[in-house]
Amino acid sequence: MDLRRFITFKTVVEEGSFAQAARKLCCTQSTVTFQIQQLEQELSYPVFEKVGRRMVLTPAGKLLLPRVRELTRVLEGIRQISSSEEEIAGDLRVMVGETLLAYKMPEVLKLFRTKAPKVRLSLQSVNCYAIRDSLLADNTDLGVFYRVGHDDALHMEFFGKQELVLVASPLLQGIDFTKTDQHIPVNFIINEPQCVFRQIFESTLRERKVTLDSTIELWSIESIKKCVASNLGVSFLPRFAVSRELESGELTEIPFATVPLSITALCAHHSGRTASPAMKTFIDCMHQCLS
């Protein structure tokens, strides 16, 4: 089989169209179409089908994709073996939870850029469930997120428990979240429903039969903190994300649990794939900066 056809197939998926793939591969669209046709003839099954105006993967194409990605990673590793300078290169796709990206990863990314300057790093901020699903589908290389399940299909390296804290403006007085069966006249300011610490907070309130006025959803952690500091409501966030504001007195901590609630930070990849040199270097940078 011609390996170029597999690379063309992978590029079409990543770029979203035959035309975009042709531009990425510096060839004509007819060349891309021909290579895909030849690949389908070799495999004896279609890998794309037309839905409306778009070309989408067939069920067989979806099964083929992770194997092609693994093939291209192996080829990249072979190329690196022959490099006299043994420099790490290639592509690395990493999905990161927002709070980890904003408050824990800058030092990691700076070190990684020093160690692997030739790696084309793609970063995406996504919620933890989406990261796990993408890893299970083998659609991304690494995920840095909070544990949301016990997936045997993932190889996970843990970076400690992160304590969660309920914060409010110092102006908010006389509120007790530890009592049960009550309505507290404040707003809960947090991000989207699949946020792990939001789910922990809301689950705890349900167990205590506690209700609040309303939930205000914001996508930016910095915006959430500013709204809380302005006494528009309370929020439940990792302590590391609000440590500066707690120290300055801009925010204050409200007692919430006798034993502090926490979440586990981790870096993971699909256990069925071989970690590339870039992946290993990125994980090593995380250990150096976060352990």
mmCIF file of C-alpha atoms in Angstrom:
data_model
loop_
_atom_site.group_PDB
_atom_site.id
_atom_site.type_symbol
_atom_site.label_atom_id
_atom_site.label_comp_id
_atom_site.label_asym_id
_atom_site.label_seq_id
_atom_site.Cartn_x
_atom_site.Cartn_y
_atom_site.Cartn_z
ATOM 1 C CA MET A 1 0.000 0.000 0.000
ATOM 2 C CA ASP A 2 1.140 3.542 -0.778
ATOM 3 C CA LEU A 3 1.737 5.365 2.514
ATOM 4 C CA ARG A 4 1.113 8.716 0.823
ATOM 5 C CA ARG A 5 -2.537 7.780 0.408
ATOM 6 C CA PHE A 6 -2.920 7.248 4.144
ATOM 7 C CA ILE A 7 -1.295 10.625 4.797
ATOM 8 C CA THR A 8 -3.719 12.220 2.318
ATOM 9 C CA PHE A 9 -6.652 10.501 4.057
ATOM 10 C CA LYS A 10 -5.509 11.825 7.474
ATOM 11 C CA THR A 11 -4.997 15.330 6.066
ATOM 12 C CA VAL A 12 -8.507 15.430 4.543
ATOM 13 C CA VAL A 13 -9.984 14.537 7.944
ATOM 14 C CA GLU A 14 -7.905 17.130 9.802
ATOM 15 C CA GLU A 15 -8.450 19.936 7.266
ATOM 16 C CA GLY A 16 -12.164 19.224 6.760
ATOM 17 C CA SER A 17 -12.266 19.110 2.960
ATOM 18 C CA PHE A 18 -10.449 17.864 -0.126
ATOM 19 C CA ALA A 19 -9.691 21.461 -1.182
ATOM 20 C CA GLN A 20 -8.131 22.380 2.183
ATOM 21 C CA ALA A 21 -6.144 19.131 2.188
ATOM 22 C CA ALA A 22 -4.797 19.938 -1.277
ATOM 23 C CA ARG A 23 -3.578 23.320 -0.041
ATOM 24 C CA LYS A 24 -1.932 21.718 2.996
ATOM 25 C CA LEU A 25 -0.242 19.056 0.842
ATOM 26 C CA CYS A 26 0.736 21.532 -1.908
ATOM 27 C CA CYS A 27 -1.014 19.616 -4.666
ATOM 28 C CA THR A 28 -4.185 19.882 -6.739
ATOM 29 C CA GLN A 29 -7.620 18.849 -5.486
ATOM 30 C CA SER A 30 -7.830 16.292 -8.289
ATOM 31 C CA THR A 31 -4.657 14.664 -6.939
ATOM 32 C CA VAL A 32 -6.237 14.360 -3.485
ATOM 33 C CA THR A 33 -9.409 12.895 -4.998
ATOM 34 C CA PHE A 34 -7.378 10.396 -7.033
ATOM 35 C CA GLN A 35 -5.338 9.273 -4.008
ATOM 36 C CA ILE A 36 -8.476 8.726 -1.933
ATOM 37 C CA GLN A 37 -10.043 6.738 -4.772
ATOM 38 C CA GLN A 38 -6.915 4.608 -5.032
ATOM 39 C CA LEU A 39 -6.916 4.059 -1.257
ATOM 40 C CA GLU A 40 -10.551 2.925 -1.338
ATOM 41 C CA GLN A 41 -9.748 0.515 -4.163
ATOM 42 C CA GLU A 42 -6.840 -0.956 -2.202
ATOM 43 C CA LEU A 43 -8.947 -1.319 0.948
ATOM 44 C CA SER A 44 -12.064 -2.541 -0.919
ATOM 45 C CA TYR A 45 -14.318 -0.229 1.086
ATOM 46 C CA PRO A 46 -15.223 3.488 0.994
ATOM 47 C CA VAL A 47 -13.677 5.781 3.605
ATOM 48 C CA PHE A 48 -15.712 8.909 2.767
ATOM 49 C CA GLU A 49 -19.348 9.495 1.813
ATOM 50 C CA LYS A 50 -21.123 12.641 0.711
ATOM 51 C CA VAL A 51 -23.731 14.087 3.090
ATOM 52 C CA GLY A 52 -25.245 17.208 1.581
ATOM 53 C CA ARG A 53 -22.272 19.220 0.384
ATOM 54 C CA ARG A 54 -19.831 17.709 2.868
ATOM 55 C CA MET A 55 -17.643 14.634 2.707
ATOM 56 C CA VAL A 56 -17.822 12.703 5.975
ATOM 57 C CA LEU A 57 -16.180 9.517 7.211
ATOM 58 C CA THR A 58 -17.978 6.243 6.659
ATOM 59 C CA PRO A 59 -18.182 3.839 9.629
ATOM 60 C CA ALA A 60 -15.193 1.993 8.141
ATOM 61 C CA GLY A 61 -13.356 5.296 7.723
ATOM 62 C CA LYS A 62 -13.901 6.090 11.408
ATOM 63 C CA LEU A 63 -12.357 2.749 12.361
ATOM 64 C CA LEU A 64 -9.444 3.335 9.988
ATOM 65 C CA LEU A 65 -8.574 6.832 11.265
ATOM 66 C CA PRO A 66 -6.904 5.932 14.623
ATOM 67 C CA ARG A 67 -4.837 3.253 12.878
ATOM 68 C CA VAL A 68 -3.653 5.752 10.290
ATOM 69 C CA ARG A 69 -2.756 8.220 13.041
ATOM 70 C CA GLU A 70 -0.736 5.512 14.759
ATOM 71 C CA LEU A 71 0.956 4.712 11.437
ATOM 72 C CA THR A 72 1.981 8.343 10.904
ATOM 73 C CA ARG A 73 3.349 8.517 14.459
ATOM 74 C CA VAL A 74 5.464 5.429 13.779
ATOM 75 C CA LEU A 75 6.768 7.015 10.571
ATOM 76 C CA GLU A 76 7.631 10.189 12.479
ATOM 77 C CA GLY A 77 9.527 8.121 15.032
ATOM 78 C CA ILE A 78 11.468 6.386 12.265
ATOM 79 C CA ARG A 79 12.450 9.755 10.812
ATOM 80 C CA GLN A 80 13.678 10.946 14.201
ATOM 81 C CA ILE A 81 15.890 7.876 14.636
ATOM 82 C CA SER A 82 17.817 8.884 11.538
ATOM 83 C CA SER A 83 18.316 12.463 12.766
ATOM 84 C CA SER A 84 21.909 13.062 13.729
ATOM 85 C CA GLU A 85 20.872 15.816 16.138
ATOM 86 C CA GLU A 86 18.111 13.646 17.651
ATOM 87 C CA GLU A 87 15.818 16.665 17.780
ATOM 88 C CA ILE A 88 12.193 16.103 18.697
ATOM 89 C CA ALA A 89 9.826 17.176 15.927
ATOM 90 C CA GLY A 90 6.367 16.510 14.527
ATOM 91 C CA ASP A 91 2.875 17.465 15.670
ATOM 92 C CA LEU A 92 1.466 17.282 19.191
ATOM 93 C CA ARG A 93 -2.206 17.857 19.963
ATOM 94 C CA VAL A 94 -3.006 18.595 23.610
ATOM 95 C CA MET A 95 -6.403 19.292 25.181
ATOM 96 C CA VAL A 96 -6.365 21.061 28.563
ATOM 97 C CA GLY A 97 -9.014 22.020 31.112
ATOM 98 C CA GLU A 98 -9.390 25.810 31.406
ATOM 99 C CA THR A 99 -8.237 26.311 34.998
ATOM 100 C CA LEU A 100 -5.240 24.032 34.480
ATOM 101 C CA LEU A 101 -4.325 25.810 31.250
ATOM 102 C CA ALA A 102 -4.576 29.260 32.799
ATOM 103 C CA TYR A 103 -2.917 28.660 36.168
ATOM 104 C CA LYS A 104 -0.786 25.501 35.963
ATOM 105 C CA MET A 105 0.385 25.074 32.383
ATOM 106 C CA PRO A 106 2.257 28.297 31.417
ATOM 107 C CA GLU A 107 5.475 27.101 33.090
ATOM 108 C CA VAL A 108 5.054 23.645 31.512
ATOM 109 C CA LEU A 109 4.547 25.124 28.048
ATOM 110 C CA LYS A 110 7.561 27.403 28.421
ATOM 111 C CA LEU A 111 9.792 24.469 29.382
ATOM 112 C CA PHE A 112 8.382 22.289 26.591
ATOM 113 C CA ARG A 113 9.113 24.986 24.001
ATOM 114 C CA THR A 114 12.714 25.059 25.232
ATOM 115 C CA LYS A 115 13.096 21.279 25.060
ATOM 116 C CA ALA A 116 11.175 20.698 21.829
ATOM 117 C CA PRO A 117 11.261 23.879 19.727
ATOM 118 C CA LYS A 118 10.561 22.019 16.475
ATOM 119 C CA VAL A 119 7.333 20.395 17.665
ATOM 120 C CA ARG A 120 4.180 21.944 16.199
ATOM 121 C CA LEU A 121 2.053 22.196 19.341
ATOM 122 C CA SER A 122 -1.728 22.478 19.056
ATOM 123 C CA LEU A 123 -3.514 23.493 22.286
ATOM 124 C CA GLN A 124 -7.250 23.430 22.887
ATOM 125 C CA SER A 125 -9.164 24.393 26.042
ATOM 126 C CA VAL A 126 -12.023 21.891 26.519
ATOM 127 C CA ASN A 127 -14.096 20.578 29.427
ATOM 128 C CA CYS A 128 -12.923 17.392 31.107
ATOM 129 C CA TYR A 129 -15.602 15.070 29.712
ATOM 130 C CA ALA A 130 -14.869 16.194 26.151
ATOM 131 C CA ILE A 131 -11.156 15.614 26.744
ATOM 132 C CA ARG A 132 -11.755 12.098 28.041
ATOM 133 C CA ASP A 133 -14.056 11.265 25.111
ATOM 134 C CA SER A 134 -11.518 12.599 22.623
ATOM 135 C CA LEU A 135 -8.767 10.492 24.205
ATOM 136 C CA LEU A 136 -10.937 7.371 24.169
ATOM 137 C CA ALA A 137 -11.671 7.971 20.487
ATOM 138 C CA ASP A 138 -7.933 8.531 19.922
ATOM 139 C CA ASN A 139 -8.654 11.943 18.420
ATOM 140 C CA THR A 140 -6.015 13.810 20.431
ATOM 141 C CA ASP A 141 -2.541 12.946 21.667
ATOM 142 C CA LEU A 142 -2.622 14.111 25.288
ATOM 143 C CA GLY A 143 -5.232 15.377 27.700
ATOM 144 C CA VAL A 144 -4.531 17.430 30.834
ATOM 145 C CA PHE A 145 -7.681 17.485 32.925
ATOM 146 C CA TYR A 146 -9.423 16.389 36.119
ATOM 147 C CA ARG A 147 -10.353 12.760 36.557
ATOM 148 C CA VAL A 148 -13.964 12.095 35.626
ATOM 149 C CA GLY A 149 -14.013 8.291 35.471
ATOM 150 C CA HIS A 150 -12.044 5.070 35.794
ATOM 151 C CA ASP A 151 -11.188 4.347 32.170
ATOM 152 C CA ASP A 152 -8.921 1.350 31.683
ATOM 153 C CA ALA A 153 -8.415 2.441 28.066
ATOM 154 C CA LEU A 154 -6.388 5.460 29.209
ATOM 155 C CA HIS A 155 -2.828 5.599 30.481
ATOM 156 C CA MET A 156 -2.962 8.197 33.263
ATOM 157 C CA GLU A 157 -0.227 9.999 35.181
ATOM 158 C CA PHE A 158 -1.471 11.841 38.253
ATOM 159 C CA PHE A 159 -0.397 15.250 39.484
ATOM 160 C CA GLY A 160 -2.013 15.391 42.897
ATOM 161 C CA LYS A 161 -5.357 16.340 44.378
ATOM 162 C CA GLN A 162 -6.454 19.940 43.961
ATOM 163 C CA GLU A 163 -8.481 21.381 46.833
ATOM 164 C CA LEU A 164 -11.755 23.147 46.018
ATOM 165 C CA VAL A 165 -12.879 26.258 47.862
ATOM 166 C CA LEU A 166 -16.113 28.256 48.071
ATOM 167 C CA VAL A 167 -15.364 31.960 47.619
ATOM 168 C CA ALA A 168 -17.366 35.169 47.971
ATOM 169 C CA SER A 169 -16.915 38.908 48.319
ATOM 170 C CA PRO A 170 -15.867 40.094 51.807
ATOM 171 C CA LEU A 171 -19.099 42.135 51.695
ATOM 172 C CA LEU A 172 -21.184 38.952 51.867
ATOM 173 C CA GLN A 173 -21.998 38.288 55.524
ATOM 174 C CA GLY A 174 -24.201 35.933 57.548
ATOM 175 C CA ILE A 175 -24.243 33.040 55.042
ATOM 176 C CA ASP A 176 -23.812 29.449 56.275
ATOM 177 C CA PHE A 177 -23.533 26.748 53.590
ATOM 178 C CA THR A 178 -23.008 23.953 56.117
ATOM 179 C CA LYS A 179 -26.638 23.968 57.321
ATOM 180 C CA THR A 180 -29.197 21.711 55.671
ATOM 181 C CA ASP A 181 -32.760 22.339 54.466
ATOM 182 C CA GLN A 182 -32.485 26.023 53.616
ATOM 183 C CA HIS A 183 -32.658 28.549 50.798
ATOM 184 C CA ILE A 184 -29.655 30.879 50.535
ATOM 185 C CA PRO A 185 -30.445 34.141 48.698
ATOM 186 C CA VAL A 186 -27.280 34.318 46.570
ATOM 187 C CA ASN A 187 -26.335 33.471 42.999
ATOM 188 C CA PHE A 188 -23.921 30.704 42.038
ATOM 189 C CA ILE A 189 -21.448 31.984 39.426
ATOM 190 C CA ILE A 190 -19.672 29.233 37.490
ATOM 191 C CA ASN A 191 -19.002 27.955 33.971
ATOM 192 C CA GLU A 192 -20.748 25.297 31.857
ATOM 193 C CA PRO A 193 -22.802 22.395 33.318
ATOM 194 C CA GLN A 194 -20.134 19.741 32.643
ATOM 195 C CA CYS A 195 -17.591 21.577 34.791
ATOM 196 C CA VAL A 196 -16.354 19.004 37.329
ATOM 197 C CA PHE A 197 -16.233 21.317 40.346
ATOM 198 C CA ARG A 198 -19.649 22.730 39.476
ATOM 199 C CA GLN A 199 -21.055 19.194 39.529
ATOM 200 C CA ILE A 200 -19.457 18.492 42.914
ATOM 201 C CA PHE A 201 -20.863 21.709 44.384
ATOM 202 C CA GLU A 202 -24.383 21.205 43.032
ATOM 203 C CA SER A 203 -24.425 17.552 44.104
ATOM 204 C CA THR A 204 -23.431 18.551 47.642
ATOM 205 C CA LEU A 205 -26.201 21.182 47.771
ATOM 206 C CA ARG A 206 -28.766 18.595 46.654
ATOM 207 C CA GLU A 207 -27.624 16.224 49.412
ATOM 208 C CA ARG A 208 -28.026 19.032 51.952
ATOM 209 C CA LYS A 209 -31.346 20.155 50.436
ATOM 210 C CA VAL A 210 -29.978 23.651 49.939
ATOM 211 C CA THR A 211 -31.221 25.928 47.152
ATOM 212 C CA LEU A 212 -29.804 29.211 45.795
ATOM 213 C CA ASP A 213 -31.392 32.081 43.904
ATOM 214 C CA SER A 214 -29.986 31.275 40.452
ATOM 215 C CA THR A 215 -26.941 30.135 38.486
ATOM 216 C CA ILE A 216 -24.966 32.576 36.365
ATOM 217 C CA GLU A 217 -22.909 30.824 33.673
ATOM 218 C CA LEU A 218 -19.720 32.484 32.453
ATOM 219 C CA TRP A 219 -17.008 30.883 30.302
ATOM 220 C CA SER A 220 -14.035 32.786 31.732
ATOM 221 C CA ILE A 221 -12.662 31.969 35.186
ATOM 222 C CA GLU A 222 -11.285 35.514 35.429
ATOM 223 C CA SER A 223 -14.760 36.930 34.700
ATOM 224 C CA ILE A 224 -16.249 34.637 37.335
ATOM 225 C CA LYS A 225 -13.783 35.862 39.955
ATOM 226 C CA LYS A 226 -14.413 39.532 39.122
ATOM 227 C CA CYS A 227 -18.184 39.053 39.408
ATOM 228 C CA VAL A 228 -17.781 37.299 42.754
ATOM 229 C CA ALA A 229 -15.493 40.086 43.995
ATOM 230 C CA SER A 230 -18.240 42.547 42.997
ATOM 231 C CA ASN A 231 -20.631 40.674 45.318
ATOM 232 C CA LEU A 232 -22.815 39.291 42.512
ATOM 233 C CA GLY A 233 -22.682 35.777 43.928
ATOM 234 C CA VAL A 234 -20.421 32.949 45.115
ATOM 235 C CA SER A 235 -18.278 30.467 43.218
ATOM 236 C CA PHE A 236 -16.657 27.083 43.847
ATOM 237 C CA LEU A 237 -13.196 26.826 42.300
ATOM 238 C CA PRO A 238 -9.807 25.129 42.720
ATOM 239 C CA ARG A 239 -7.868 26.909 45.443
ATOM 240 C CA PHE A 240 -4.904 27.516 43.141
ATOM 241 C CA ALA A 241 -7.155 29.547 40.835
ATOM 242 C CA VAL A 242 -8.135 31.989 43.594
ATOM 243 C CA SER A 243 -5.051 31.962 45.844
ATOM 244 C CA ARG A 244 -3.951 35.458 44.779
ATOM 245 C CA GLU A 245 -7.390 36.981 45.418
ATOM 246 C CA LEU A 246 -7.674 35.233 48.797
ATOM 247 C CA GLU A 247 -4.268 36.534 49.852
ATOM 248 C CA SER A 248 -5.083 40.099 48.754
ATOM 249 C CA GLY A 249 -8.482 40.076 50.461
ATOM 250 C CA GLU A 250 -10.346 40.625 47.200
ATOM 251 C CA LEU A 251 -12.145 37.331 47.878
ATOM 252 C CA THR A 252 -12.889 35.498 51.088
ATOM 253 C CA GLU A 253 -13.343 31.789 51.753
ATOM 254 C CA ILE A 254 -16.686 30.496 53.039
ATOM 255 C CA PRO A 255 -16.718 27.248 55.059
ATOM 256 C CA PHE A 256 -18.306 24.493 53.000
ATOM 257 C CA ALA A 257 -17.119 21.046 54.125
ATOM 258 C CA THR A 258 -15.476 19.586 57.228
ATOM 259 C CA VAL A 259 -13.040 17.691 55.024
ATOM 260 C CA PRO A 260 -11.992 19.813 52.013
ATOM 261 C CA LEU A 261 -13.402 18.544 48.731
ATOM 262 C CA SER A 262 -10.888 17.980 45.940
ATOM 263 C CA ILE A 263 -10.368 16.865 42.353
ATOM 264 C CA THR A 264 -7.476 14.900 40.843
ATOM 265 C CA ALA A 265 -5.362 16.470 38.092
ATOM 266 C CA LEU A 266 -3.852 14.139 35.520
ATOM 267 C CA CYS A 267 -2.247 13.839 32.113
ATOM 268 C CA ALA A 268 -3.465 10.964 29.955
ATOM 269 C CA HIS A 269 -3.243 9.353 26.552
ATOM 270 C CA HIS A 270 -4.878 6.338 24.948
ATOM 271 C CA SER A 271 -3.278 3.203 26.387
ATOM 272 C CA GLY A 272 -3.353 1.534 22.979
ATOM 273 C CA ARG A 273 -0.931 3.976 21.388
ATOM 274 C CA THR A 274 2.815 4.286 21.688
ATOM 275 C CA ALA A 275 3.858 7.566 23.283
ATOM 276 C CA SER A 276 5.827 9.636 20.793
ATOM 277 C CA PRO A 277 9.021 11.470 21.803
ATOM 278 C CA ALA A 278 7.016 14.708 21.853
ATOM 279 C CA MET A 279 4.404 13.178 24.160
ATOM 280 C CA LYS A 280 7.070 11.815 26.500
ATOM 281 C CA THR A 281 8.824 15.185 26.597
ATOM 282 C CA PHE A 282 5.576 17.011 27.371
ATOM 283 C CA ILE A 283 4.771 14.625 30.245
ATOM 284 C CA ASP A 284 8.330 14.983 31.543
ATOM 285 C CA CYS A 285 7.914 18.774 31.524
ATOM 286 C CA MET A 286 4.725 18.392 33.561
ATOM 287 C CA HIS A 287 6.547 16.287 36.156
ATOM 288 C CA GLN A 288 9.370 18.809 36.379
ATOM 289 C CA CYS A 289 7.009 21.768 36.824
ATOM 290 C CA LEU A 290 4.092 20.314 38.771
ATOM 291 C CA SER A 291 5.341 17.424 40.890
#
